[in-house]
GROMACS .gro file of C-alpha atoms in nm:
model
  133
    1GLY     CA    1  -0.574   0.278   0.049
    2LEU     CA    2  -0.494   0.517   0.329
    3SER     CA    3  -0.705   0.819   0.413
    4GLU     CA    4  -0.548   1.162   0.387
    5ALA     CA    5  -0.537   1.182   0.768
    6GLU     CA    6  -0.356   0.846   0.787
    7VAL     CA    7  -0.103   0.958   0.525
    8ASP     CA    8  -0.050   1.287   0.711
    9ASN     CA    9   0.004   1.098   1.036
   10LEU     CA   10   0.256   0.857   0.884
   11LEU     CA   11   0.449   1.134   0.713
   12ALA     CA   12   0.448   1.355   1.024
   13HIS     CA   13   0.604   1.079   1.234
   14ASN     CA   14   0.874   0.979   0.989
   15GLU     CA   15   1.233   0.950   1.110
   16PRO     CA   16   1.423   1.150   1.017
   17PRO     CA   17   1.149   1.413   0.998
   18LEU     CA   18   1.034   1.537   0.660
   19SER     CA   19   0.973   1.904   0.590
   20GLN     CA   20   0.615   2.017   0.524
   21GLN     CA   21   0.711   2.077   0.161
   22ALA     CA   22   0.853   1.723   0.130
   23ARG     CA   23   0.542   1.570   0.291
   24GLN     CA   24   0.313   1.757   0.050
   25PHE     CA   25   0.528   1.657  -0.246
   26ILE     CA   26   0.508   1.288  -0.149
   27LYS     CA   27   0.131   1.306  -0.083
   28ASP     CA   28   0.069   1.464  -0.423
   29MET     CA   29   0.283   1.206  -0.594
   30VAL     CA   30   0.139   0.886  -0.441
   31GLY     CA   31  -0.191   0.974  -0.275
   32GLY     CA   32  -0.305   0.708  -0.030
   33HIS     CA   33  -0.144   0.403  -0.189
   34PRO     CA   34   0.040   0.235   0.104
   35TYR     CA   35   0.315   0.061  -0.091
   36LEU     CA   36   0.390   0.365  -0.307
   37LEU     CA   37   0.397   0.585   0.003
   38ASN     CA   38   0.663   0.361   0.158
   39VAL     CA   39   0.868   0.357  -0.162
   40ALA     CA   40   0.838   0.736  -0.207
   41VAL     CA   41   0.963   0.809   0.145
   42SER     CA   42   1.247   0.563   0.100
   43GLU     CA   43   1.340   0.711  -0.237
   44PHE     CA   44   1.320   1.062  -0.097
   45TRP     CA   45   1.581   0.991   0.170
   46LYS     CA   46   1.797   0.781  -0.062
   47THR     CA   47   1.800   1.045  -0.337
   48LEU     CA   48   1.794   1.359  -0.123
   49PRO     CA   49   1.937   1.291   0.222
   50SER     CA   50   1.951   1.665   0.288
   51GLY     CA   51   1.586   1.718   0.181
   52ASN     CA   52   1.679   2.001  -0.056
   53PRO     CA   53   1.342   2.119  -0.202
   54GLU     CA   54   1.506   2.249  -0.519
   55SER     CA   55   1.595   1.891  -0.613
   56PHE     CA   56   1.254   1.725  -0.571
   57GLU     CA   57   1.259   1.653  -0.944
   58ARG     CA   58   1.545   1.409  -0.883
   59VAL     CA   59   1.332   1.224  -0.629
   60GLU     CA   60   1.039   1.211  -0.868
   61LYS     CA   61   1.256   1.077  -1.152
   62ALA     CA   62   1.416   0.812  -0.927
   63PHE     CA   63   1.071   0.715  -0.795
   64TYR     CA   64   0.933   0.682  -1.150
   65GLU     CA   65   1.220   0.456  -1.246
   66ARG     CA   66   1.185   0.241  -0.935
   67THR     CA   67   0.808   0.195  -0.967
   68LYS     CA   68   0.753   0.215  -1.343
   69TYR     CA   69   0.702  -0.159  -1.391
   70LEU     CA   70   0.463  -0.187  -1.093
   71MET     CA   71   0.252   0.106  -1.211
   72GLU     CA   72   0.235  -0.016  -1.569
   73GLN     CA   73   0.135  -0.363  -1.447
   74THR     CA   74  -0.129  -0.217  -1.217
   75ILE     CA   75  -0.279  -0.008  -1.497
   76ASN     CA   76  -0.269  -0.307  -1.734
   77SER     CA   77  -0.451  -0.521  -1.474
   78TRP     CA   78  -0.745  -0.283  -1.455
   79SER     CA   79  -1.064  -0.372  -1.633
   80SER     CA   80  -1.150  -0.162  -1.934
   81ASN     CA   81  -1.410   0.027  -1.729
   82THR     CA   82  -1.169   0.094  -1.441
   83TYR     CA   83  -0.914   0.226  -1.688
   84GLN     CA   84  -1.183   0.441  -1.852
   85ALA     CA   85  -1.289   0.586  -1.517
   86PHE     CA   86  -0.931   0.680  -1.423
   87TRP     CA   87  -0.855   0.811  -1.771
   88ARG     CA   88  -1.167   1.029  -1.768
   89LEU     CA   89  -1.075   1.167  -1.427
   90SER     CA   90  -0.726   1.249  -1.552
   91LYS     CA   91  -0.881   1.442  -1.843
   92LYS     CA   92  -1.144   1.602  -1.615
   93GLU     CA   93  -1.424   1.437  -1.812
   94PRO     CA   94  -1.754   1.315  -1.662
   95VAL     CA   95  -1.742   0.974  -1.490
   96ILE     CA   96  -2.114   0.901  -1.476
   97GLY     CA   97  -2.187   0.529  -1.480
   98PHE     CA   98  -1.852   0.423  -1.331
   99GLU     CA   99  -1.956   0.401  -0.964
  100LYS     CA  100  -1.815   0.049  -0.910
  101GLU     CA  101  -1.485   0.139  -1.075
  102LEU     CA  102  -1.454   0.465  -0.882
  103LYS     CA  103  -1.506   0.277  -0.555
  104GLU     CA  104  -1.232   0.030  -0.655
  105LEU     CA  105  -0.989   0.313  -0.734
  106ASP     CA  106  -1.084   0.489  -0.410
  107THR     CA  107  -1.016   0.169  -0.212
  108GLN     CA  108  -0.669   0.154  -0.369
  109GLY     CA  109  -0.603   0.511  -0.251
  110LEU     CA  110  -0.562   0.643  -0.605
  111ILE     CA  111  -0.865   0.874  -0.610
  112ALA     CA  112  -1.086   1.042  -0.352
  113LYS     CA  113  -1.416   1.225  -0.342
  114ILE     CA  114  -1.337   1.579  -0.235
  115ASN     CA  115  -1.613   1.839  -0.217
  116ARG     CA  116  -1.849   1.589  -0.383
  117GLN     CA  117  -1.618   1.550  -0.683
  118TRP     CA  118  -1.386   1.262  -0.768
  119GLN     CA  119  -1.022   1.364  -0.793
  120ILE     CA  120  -0.698   1.181  -0.856
  121ARG     CA  121  -0.489   1.152  -0.539
  122SER     CA  122  -0.194   0.969  -0.692
  123ARG     CA  123  -0.070   1.188  -0.975
  124ILE     CA  124   0.213   0.952  -1.057
  125PHE     CA  125  -0.036   0.709  -1.213
  126SER     CA  126  -0.147   0.980  -1.455
  127THR     CA  127   0.209   0.994  -1.586
  128PHE     CA  128   0.178   0.638  -1.718
  129LEU     CA  129  -0.151   0.687  -1.902
  130PRO     CA  130  -0.137   0.724  -2.279
  131THR     CA  131  -0.209   1.076  -2.399
  132THR     CA  132  -0.508   0.949  -2.595
  133ASN     CA  133  -0.768   0.694  -2.500
   0.00000   0.00000   0.00000
């Protein structure tokens, strides 16, 4: 996964340039996952060539459709413990005892330790989790 600084750098040097609001939207959606970042930027310009912030929902919907299979396959490939760790984070439950799994998710750019607390960086993955465990 990419660090937040690397993602910021890539988004800041995109051609054509993205607005600050568009860059933040993309970062929130995909976190530091390199492939998803590339797809999100591509989908942003394909869906909203003018970058109209009022229509970001259209980008998000198009992105979901384009990446749905990949995200479902990724989630299904996780071990039970990795899934549990991500699910608990999404529900803001304790993740004690999942150090190995948290490191794996961090390496993928899906979560990050911010202010000594694990947080989801790629909110789009949360969309594909069942509502119950």
